[in-house]
């Protein structure tokens, strides 16, 4: 909502400055979004007159002008390139130090092609006021030099822009804003009373309402003998200050009252109407052309105004082009109606039509104002356009908007946290237009004014269907009592100043605040941090991909195919984020960046529904280091990434196993499946299948992993005991076992770990050997164990006994033989 300072002062008697007005608006809840003060912006520009204008001696397109710009600049030389610069012309002069809004530069005195120039002669475009032009602005003859151009052009009228909350339809009027400021103590609200205009003839146009749910009351009046044309300067300036383009006097008058009183109006050209009746009814599939030229098909849910030919207005939103006024209009019918806010809002949204009328109707307008507003509009039309007014005609009845609200003064402190004197609270409410019906030391009962549609209005409670009827009724009755009182408390508090309301912390249930993350969210965050710490860069990809690419990574059921994709190659929900990551590898490799490490934690989709997946990919080679050549990425890096991610997600690492049945998009001999037990799959890892890479033209090695964090079992909640730290040194022993090549190393490590659980604290594989010193079909696995005694130093005999048990466990579980 925009309004100029001078417009505000038409309704508010005040000497407050713009800064004081803005500060008060902010404190009473009408937040100031901006102030446009052209007077301050253009304060340095002066009116001037060109005394002489001669050709520049060194430039064909420049002229050397002697300019009179008033005191201090009685004769200043300015070099100007405008073709219309000539002696005797009255112009706009910018002295040195002036900031030019259009170009963003600051004028400096200097020389142009050897001739001194002490300022600039400006066009309106350079001041940010007009369109592109080849010449400088020409002011009227007789303009006195040395005046402030902002004052001369009447631009010294700041425009304030405030934000309006959806419940404050009354603040979409300059008078409504003035009323709030007056109630807050920043001046006095001027009285307003519309002059009654007596009708001199019976109206040739009458109203009929067949859609009373959308329009309960409508008034209208014919004015004949009008002469439409440009509006007077004061009206043009009013509208231009709030961003409206003046059209003609009749149209501008309706726009004026929409902002001045918050009362939308519309004028029909009577000569372009068919019949003697206008009907407010439902739409019936007609095509309607609005004033902005757009075409719309009306629906039965739309409220329209129709004549004998068809729809002439989408009621409360925009008039029609067929019955709009023009310069040839001589007889008009002024419409002033009340429309249902919900109907207007839904119609505007349905047809994507936005207007000042819609903005006001859908927030609620003054329900008692139509008669006075119609009289005021009639008087202005007669004053500006002439003519003769007919009798007022109407249909429907004024809604029963009258209602009451009560306020217990003690609740200003218990609910609002602000101690307020009862007399002052009543005074504030009276300033807003509330009329006191009864008042004592304990409470006050007031009549709500017609323009406050947000106070004490009937409530619509969305209660649970299974709520017992008695409890539902009690809740509805209680809400109907407390809601109007809360409305009044809010009014008193905001007029006292929202900044004066003390800040009170919400009560807490626990001394220790609850965690911001759930345990699952915490594990996912740890997983992300761990993968990032391993040098992988996190990405975010679309959940939909090309169907042919998705098919290479899993099933593509029909119910996961998009019927209306945003692009032809994004028509399938992805089975894994690896689809996106591999596409990123291909795109980067094609641009000369083949060495990547990426990961994504996001949704994947399959026959079983949506699940969270953490996927990562490495491509190309490792970085070259002194003495260490670059190495291609391999499945061991992918395995390490996967295990690190699972550890961060809370998986019990000692219970994990590896099998070789990875999905088909992995290399069949260089991949694995991470399991906890025989059935629970926690992830996959390995090199991607060569055929998959070849199909995409990727010629660098690529390894990847996929993890399922939600499949990780919840850790058992145990009371943590202090760590048992031994005072004795650990010791290590190495073993080399010969096993057949079909025996997984993981199986051997698990057997060794179980040989002596009280002493063996760590087992790791440090060597794999296959060669001529090992029988065919066999390989040697080097295993290191760590023994940690807790209560004494182990003797040689005890160490040898542990080693014997290790060898026996390996032989029993894996048929392993200790290598000699």
PDB file of N, CA, C and O in Angstrom, residues 627-673:
ATOM      1  N   UNK A 627      57.672 -39.284  -5.533  1.00  0.00           N
ATOM      2  CA  UNK A 627      58.025 -40.677  -5.319  1.00  0.00           C
ATOM      3  C   UNK A 627      56.879 -41.646  -5.441  1.00  0.00           C
ATOM      4  O   UNK A 627      57.069 -42.855  -5.285  1.00  0.00           O
ATOM      5  N   UNK A 628      55.656 -41.134  -5.695  1.00  0.00           N
ATOM      6  CA  UNK A 628      54.489 -42.008  -5.788  1.00  0.00           C
ATOM      7  C   UNK A 628      53.702 -41.614  -7.022  1.00  0.00           C
ATOM      8  O   UNK A 628      53.080 -40.549  -7.049  1.00  0.00           O
ATOM      9  N   UNK A 629      53.702 -42.405  -8.073  1.00  0.00           N
ATOM     10  CA  UNK A 629      52.937 -42.066  -9.274  1.00  0.00           C
ATOM     11  C   UNK A 629      51.429 -42.136  -9.005  1.00  0.00           C
ATOM     12  O   UNK A 629      50.981 -42.761  -8.042  1.00  0.00           O
ATOM     13  N   UNK A 630      50.660 -41.506  -9.850  1.00  0.00           N
ATOM     14  CA  UNK A 630      49.203 -41.542  -9.726  1.00  0.00           C
ATOM     15  C   UNK A 630      48.695 -42.965  -9.902  1.00  0.00           C
ATOM     16  O   UNK A 630      49.141 -43.691 -10.793  1.00  0.00           O
ATOM     17  N   UNK A 631      47.763 -43.361  -9.040  1.00  0.00           N
ATOM     18  CA  UNK A 631      47.205 -44.705  -9.088  1.00  0.00           C
ATOM     19  C   UNK A 631      45.735 -44.647  -9.482  1.00  0.00           C
ATOM     20  O   UNK A 631      45.001 -43.754  -9.041  1.00  0.00           O
ATOM     21  N   UNK A 632      45.278 -45.576 -10.320  1.00  0.00           N
ATOM     22  CA  UNK A 632      43.854 -45.584 -10.670  1.00  0.00           C
ATOM     23  C   UNK A 632      43.005 -45.949  -9.457  1.00  0.00           C
ATOM     24  O   UNK A 632      43.437 -46.704  -8.587  1.00  0.00           O
ATOM     25  N   UNK A 633      41.798 -45.385  -9.397  1.00  0.00           N
ATOM     26  CA  UNK A 633      40.882 -45.746  -8.315  1.00  0.00           C
ATOM     27  C   UNK A 633      40.519 -47.217  -8.441  1.00  0.00           C
ATOM     28  O   UNK A 633      40.491 -47.786  -9.544  1.00  0.00           O
ATOM     29  N   UNK A 634      40.270 -47.873  -7.297  1.00  0.00           N
ATOM     30  CA  UNK A 634      39.938 -49.302  -7.320  1.00  0.00           C
ATOM     31  C   UNK A 634      38.888 -49.612  -6.280  1.00  0.00           C
ATOM     32  O   UNK A 634      38.447 -48.740  -5.527  1.00  0.00           O
ATOM     33  N   UNK A 635      38.497 -50.886  -6.251  1.00  0.00           N
ATOM     34  CA  UNK A 635      37.408 -51.278  -5.359  1.00  0.00           C
ATOM     35  C   UNK A 635      37.785 -51.127  -3.899  1.00  0.00           C
ATOM     36  O   UNK A 635      36.923 -50.977  -3.039  1.00  0.00           O
ATOM     37  N   UNK A 636      39.103 -51.137  -3.563  1.00  0.00           N
ATOM     38  CA  UNK A 636      39.498 -51.019  -2.166  1.00  0.00           C
ATOM     39  C   UNK A 636      39.173 -49.623  -1.623  1.00  0.00           C
ATOM     40  O   UNK A 636      38.790 -49.472  -0.461  1.00  0.00           O
ATOM     41  N   UNK A 637      39.314 -48.616  -2.484  1.00  0.00           N
ATOM     42  CA  UNK A 637      38.917 -47.285  -2.055  1.00  0.00           C
ATOM     43  C   UNK A 637      37.402 -47.192  -1.839  1.00  0.00           C
ATOM     44  O   UNK A 637      36.925 -46.595  -0.878  1.00  0.00           O
ATOM     45  N   UNK A 638      36.667 -47.819  -2.750  1.00  0.00           N
ATOM     46  CA  UNK A 638      35.215 -47.822  -2.599  1.00  0.00           C
ATOM     47  C   UNK A 638      34.806 -48.568  -1.338  1.00  0.00           C
ATOM     48  O   UNK A 638      33.896 -48.146  -0.612  1.00  0.00           O
ATOM     49  N   UNK A 639      35.489 -49.680  -1.045  1.00  0.00           N
ATOM     50  CA  UNK A 639      35.177 -50.444   0.164  1.00  0.00           C
ATOM     51  C   UNK A 639      35.475 -49.612   1.409  1.00  0.00           C
ATOM     52  O   UNK A 639      34.681 -49.577   2.364  1.00  0.00           O
ATOM     53  N   UNK A 640      36.643 -48.927   1.391  1.00  0.00           N
ATOM     54  CA  UNK A 640      37.003 -48.104   2.541  1.00  0.00           C
ATOM     55  C   UNK A 640      35.993 -46.978   2.749  1.00  0.00           C
ATOM     56  O   UNK A 640      35.607 -46.668   3.890  1.00  0.00           O
ATOM     57  N   UNK A 641      35.547 -46.350   1.648  1.00  0.00           N
ATOM     58  CA  UNK A 641      34.529 -45.302   1.764  1.00  0.00           C
ATOM     59  C   UNK A 641      33.240 -45.859   2.351  1.00  0.00           C
ATOM     60  O   UNK A 641      32.619 -45.245   3.233  1.00  0.00           O
ATOM     61  N   UNK A 642      32.819 -47.013   1.865  1.00  0.00           N
ATOM     62  CA  UNK A 642      31.565 -47.611   2.316  1.00  0.00           C
ATOM     63  C   UNK A 642      31.636 -47.977   3.795  1.00  0.00           C
ATOM     64  O   UNK A 642      30.703 -47.700   4.561  1.00  0.00           O
ATOM     65  N   UNK A 643      32.722 -48.600   4.214  1.00  0.00           N
ATOM     66  CA  UNK A 643      32.846 -48.998   5.617  1.00  0.00           C
ATOM     67  C   UNK A 643      32.940 -47.775   6.530  1.00  0.00           C
ATOM     68  O   UNK A 643      32.382 -47.761   7.626  1.00  0.00           O
ATOM     69  N   UNK A 644      33.629 -46.729   6.075  1.00  0.00           N
ATOM     70  CA  UNK A 644      33.701 -45.510   6.872  1.00  0.00           C
ATOM     71  C   UNK A 644      32.323 -44.874   7.021  1.00  0.00           C
ATOM     72  O   UNK A 644      31.954 -44.381   8.095  1.00  0.00           O
ATOM     73  N   UNK A 645      31.540 -44.894   5.939  1.00  0.00           N
ATOM     74  CA  UNK A 645      30.199 -44.342   6.007  1.00  0.00           C
ATOM     75  C   UNK A 645      29.300 -45.129   6.940  1.00  0.00           C
ATOM     76  O   UNK A 645      28.541 -44.554   7.727  1.00  0.00           O
ATOM     77  N   UNK A 646      29.387 -46.448   6.890  1.00  0.00           N
ATOM     78  CA  UNK A 646      28.571 -47.270   7.784  1.00  0.00           C
ATOM     79  C   UNK A 646      28.974 -47.084   9.240  1.00  0.00           C
ATOM     80  O   UNK A 646      28.128 -47.057  10.141  1.00  0.00           O
ATOM     81  N   UNK A 647      30.275 -46.938   9.479  1.00  0.00           N
ATOM     82  CA  UNK A 647      30.725 -46.709  10.852  1.00  0.00           C
ATOM     83  C   UNK A 647      30.155 -45.396  11.378  1.00  0.00           C
ATOM     84  O   UNK A 647      29.718 -45.300  12.525  1.00  0.00           O
ATOM     85  N   UNK A 648      30.138 -44.345  10.529  1.00  0.00           N
ATOM     86  CA  UNK A 648      29.576 -43.062  10.943  1.00  0.00           C
ATOM     87  C   UNK A 648      28.072 -43.158  11.168  1.00  0.00           C
ATOM     88  O   UNK A 648      27.514 -42.426  11.984  1.00  0.00           O
ATOM     89  N   UNK A 649      27.404 -44.067  10.436  1.00  0.00           N
ATOM     90  CA  UNK A 649      25.962 -44.244  10.582  1.00  0.00           C
ATOM     91  C   UNK A 649      25.601 -45.125  11.763  1.00  0.00           C
ATOM     92  O   UNK A 649      24.417 -45.385  11.993  1.00  0.00           O
ATOM     93  N   UNK A 650      26.594 -45.626  12.484  1.00  0.00           N
ATOM     94  CA  UNK A 650      26.323 -46.386  13.702  1.00  0.00           C
ATOM     95  C   UNK A 650      26.256 -47.877  13.526  1.00  0.00           C
ATOM     96  O   UNK A 650      25.757 -48.578  14.419  1.00  0.00           O
ATOM     97  N   UNK A 651      26.745 -48.423  12.404  1.00  0.00           N
ATOM     98  CA  UNK A 651      26.720 -49.873  12.196  1.00  0.00           C
ATOM     99  C   UNK A 651      27.730 -50.557  13.114  1.00  0.00           C
ATOM    100  O   UNK A 651      28.802 -50.014  13.400  1.00  0.00           O
ATOM    101  N   UNK A 652      27.396 -51.752  13.573  1.00  0.00           N
ATOM    102  CA  UNK A 652      28.314 -52.561  14.389  1.00  0.00           C
ATOM    103  C   UNK A 652      29.313 -53.219  13.448  1.00  0.00           C
ATOM    104  O   UNK A 652      29.011 -54.235  12.813  1.00  0.00           O
ATOM    105  N   UNK A 653      30.518 -52.665  13.357  1.00  0.00           N
ATOM    106  CA  UNK A 653      31.466 -53.075  12.342  1.00  0.00           C
ATOM    107  C   UNK A 653      31.941 -54.514  12.529  1.00  0.00           C
ATOM    108  O   UNK A 653      32.233 -55.214  11.550  1.00  0.00           O
ATOM    109  N   UNK A 654      32.039 -54.989  13.795  1.00  0.00           N
ATOM    110  CA  UNK A 654      32.549 -56.349  13.998  1.00  0.00           C
ATOM    111  C   UNK A 654      31.582 -57.414  13.520  1.00  0.00           C
ATOM    112  O   UNK A 654      31.957 -58.570  13.318  1.00  0.00           O
ATOM    113  N   UNK A 655      30.337 -57.025  13.251  1.00  0.00           N
ATOM    114  CA  UNK A 655      29.361 -58.012  12.803  1.00  0.00           C
ATOM    115  C   UNK A 655      29.113 -57.998  11.310  1.00  0.00           C
ATOM    116  O   UNK A 655      28.204 -58.678  10.827  1.00  0.00           O
ATOM    117  N   UNK A 656      29.914 -57.210  10.545  1.00  0.00           N
ATOM    118  CA  UNK A 656      29.685 -57.113   9.113  1.00  0.00           C
ATOM    119  C   UNK A 656      30.408 -58.206   8.349  1.00  0.00           C
ATOM    120  O   UNK A 656      31.490 -58.660   8.741  1.00  0.00           O
ATOM    121  N   UNK A 657      29.827 -58.600   7.249  1.00  0.00           N
ATOM    122  CA  UNK A 657      30.442 -59.577   6.348  1.00  0.00           C
ATOM    123  C   UNK A 657      30.343 -59.123   4.909  1.00  0.00           C
ATOM    124  O   UNK A 657      29.541 -58.242   4.575  1.00  0.00           O
ATOM    125  N   UNK A 658      31.166 -59.695   4.057  1.00  0.00           N
ATOM    126  CA  UNK A 658      31.206 -59.314   2.635  1.00  0.00           C
ATOM    127  C   UNK A 658      30.864 -60.531   1.797  1.00  0.00           C
ATOM    128  O   UNK A 658      31.430 -61.626   1.987  1.00  0.00           O
ATOM    129  N   UNK A 659      29.936 -60.362   0.851  1.00  0.00           N
ATOM    130  CA  UNK A 659      29.646 -61.405  -0.138  1.00  0.00           C
ATOM    131  C   UNK A 659      29.879 -60.822  -1.522  1.00  0.00           C
ATOM    132  O   UNK A 659      30.064 -59.616  -1.689  1.00  0.00           O
ATOM    133  N   UNK A 660      29.861 -61.667  -2.523  1.00  0.00           N
ATOM    134  CA  UNK A 660      30.247 -61.247  -3.881  1.00  0.00           C
ATOM    135  C   UNK A 660      29.067 -61.111  -4.831  1.00  0.00           C
ATOM    136  O   UNK A 660      29.257 -61.027  -6.044  1.00  0.00           O
ATOM    137  N   UNK A 661      27.837 -61.070  -4.332  1.00  0.00           N
ATOM    138  CA  UNK A 661      26.654 -61.017  -5.195  1.00  0.00           C
ATOM    139  C   UNK A 661      26.173 -59.580  -5.380  1.00  0.00           C
ATOM    140  O   UNK A 661      25.017 -59.252  -5.117  1.00  0.00           O
ATOM    141  N   UNK A 662      27.038 -58.693  -5.830  1.00  0.00           N
ATOM    142  CA  UNK A 662      26.689 -57.287  -6.041  1.00  0.00           C
ATOM    143  C   UNK A 662      25.744 -57.146  -7.231  1.00  0.00           C
ATOM    144  O   UNK A 662      25.662 -58.043  -8.090  1.00  0.00           O
ATOM    145  N   UNK A 663      25.015 -56.030  -7.336  1.00  0.00           N
ATOM    146  CA  UNK A 663      24.120 -55.813  -8.479  1.00  0.00           C
ATOM    147  C   UNK A 663      24.877 -55.869  -9.804  1.00  0.00           C
ATOM    148  O   UNK A 663      26.099 -55.703  -9.861  1.00  0.00           O
ATOM    149  N   UNK A 664      24.127 -56.044 -10.877  1.00  0.00           N
ATOM    150  CA  UNK A 664      24.717 -56.302 -12.191  1.00  0.00           C
ATOM    151  C   UNK A 664      25.474 -55.110 -12.753  1.00  0.00           C
ATOM    152  O   UNK A 664      26.276 -55.274 -13.675  1.00  0.00           O
ATOM    153  N   UNK A 665      25.241 -53.891 -12.238  1.00  0.00           N
ATOM    154  CA  UNK A 665      25.959 -52.747 -12.786  1.00  0.00           C
ATOM    155  C   UNK A 665      27.359 -52.615 -12.195  1.00  0.00           C
ATOM    156  O   UNK A 665      28.100 -51.713 -12.556  1.00  0.00           O
ATOM    157  N   UNK A 666      27.720 -53.514 -11.243  1.00  0.00           N
ATOM    158  CA  UNK A 666      29.088 -53.567 -10.742  1.00  0.00           C
ATOM    159  C   UNK A 666      29.889 -54.627 -11.502  1.00  0.00           C
ATOM    160  O   UNK A 666      29.320 -55.567 -12.092  1.00  0.00           O
ATOM    161  N   UNK A 667      31.200 -54.518 -11.477  1.00  0.00           N
ATOM    162  CA  UNK A 667      32.097 -55.521 -12.060  1.00  0.00           C
ATOM    163  C   UNK A 667      31.904 -56.830 -11.299  1.00  0.00           C
ATOM    164  O   UNK A 667      32.017 -56.863 -10.067  1.00  0.00           O
ATOM    165  N   UNK A 668      31.620 -57.932 -11.976  1.00  0.00           N
ATOM    166  CA  UNK A 668      31.276 -59.177 -11.262  1.00  0.00           C
ATOM    167  C   UNK A 668      32.418 -59.724 -10.412  1.00  0.00           C
ATOM    168  O   UNK A 668      32.164 -60.426  -9.424  1.00  0.00           O
ATOM    169  N   UNK A 669      33.659 -59.431 -10.744  1.00  0.00           N
ATOM    170  CA  UNK A 669      34.771 -59.968  -9.965  1.00  0.00           C
ATOM    171  C   UNK A 669      35.450 -58.953  -9.094  1.00  0.00           C
ATOM    172  O   UNK A 669      36.417 -59.281  -8.381  1.00  0.00           O
ATOM    173  N   UNK A 670      34.987 -57.716  -9.108  1.00  0.00           N
ATOM    174  CA  UNK A 670      35.635 -56.654  -8.343  1.00  0.00           C
ATOM    175  C   UNK A 670      34.590 -55.815  -7.613  1.00  0.00           C
ATOM    176  O   UNK A 670      34.541 -54.591  -7.722  1.00  0.00           O
ATOM    177  N   UNK A 671      33.741 -56.502  -6.872  1.00  0.00           N
ATOM    178  CA  UNK A 671      32.674 -55.830  -6.140  1.00  0.00           C
ATOM    179  C   UNK A 671      32.241 -56.708  -4.994  1.00  0.00           C
ATOM    180  O   UNK A 671      32.610 -57.883  -4.910  1.00  0.00           O
ATOM    181  N   UNK A 672      31.461 -56.133  -4.117  1.00  0.00           N
ATOM    182  CA  UNK A 672      30.990 -56.884  -2.963  1.00  0.00           C
ATOM    183  C   UNK A 672      29.730 -56.291  -2.380  1.00  0.00           C
ATOM    184  O   UNK A 672      29.342 -55.151  -2.677  1.00  0.00           O
ATOM    185  N   UNK A 673      29.093 -57.085  -1.524  1.00  0.00           N
ATOM    186  CA  UNK A 673      27.891 -56.679  -0.806  1.00  0.00           C
ATOM    187  C   UNK A 673      28.211 -56.713   0.684  1.00  0.00           C
ATOM    188  O   UNK A 673      28.739 -57.705   1.185  1.00  0.00           O
TER     189      UNK A 673
END
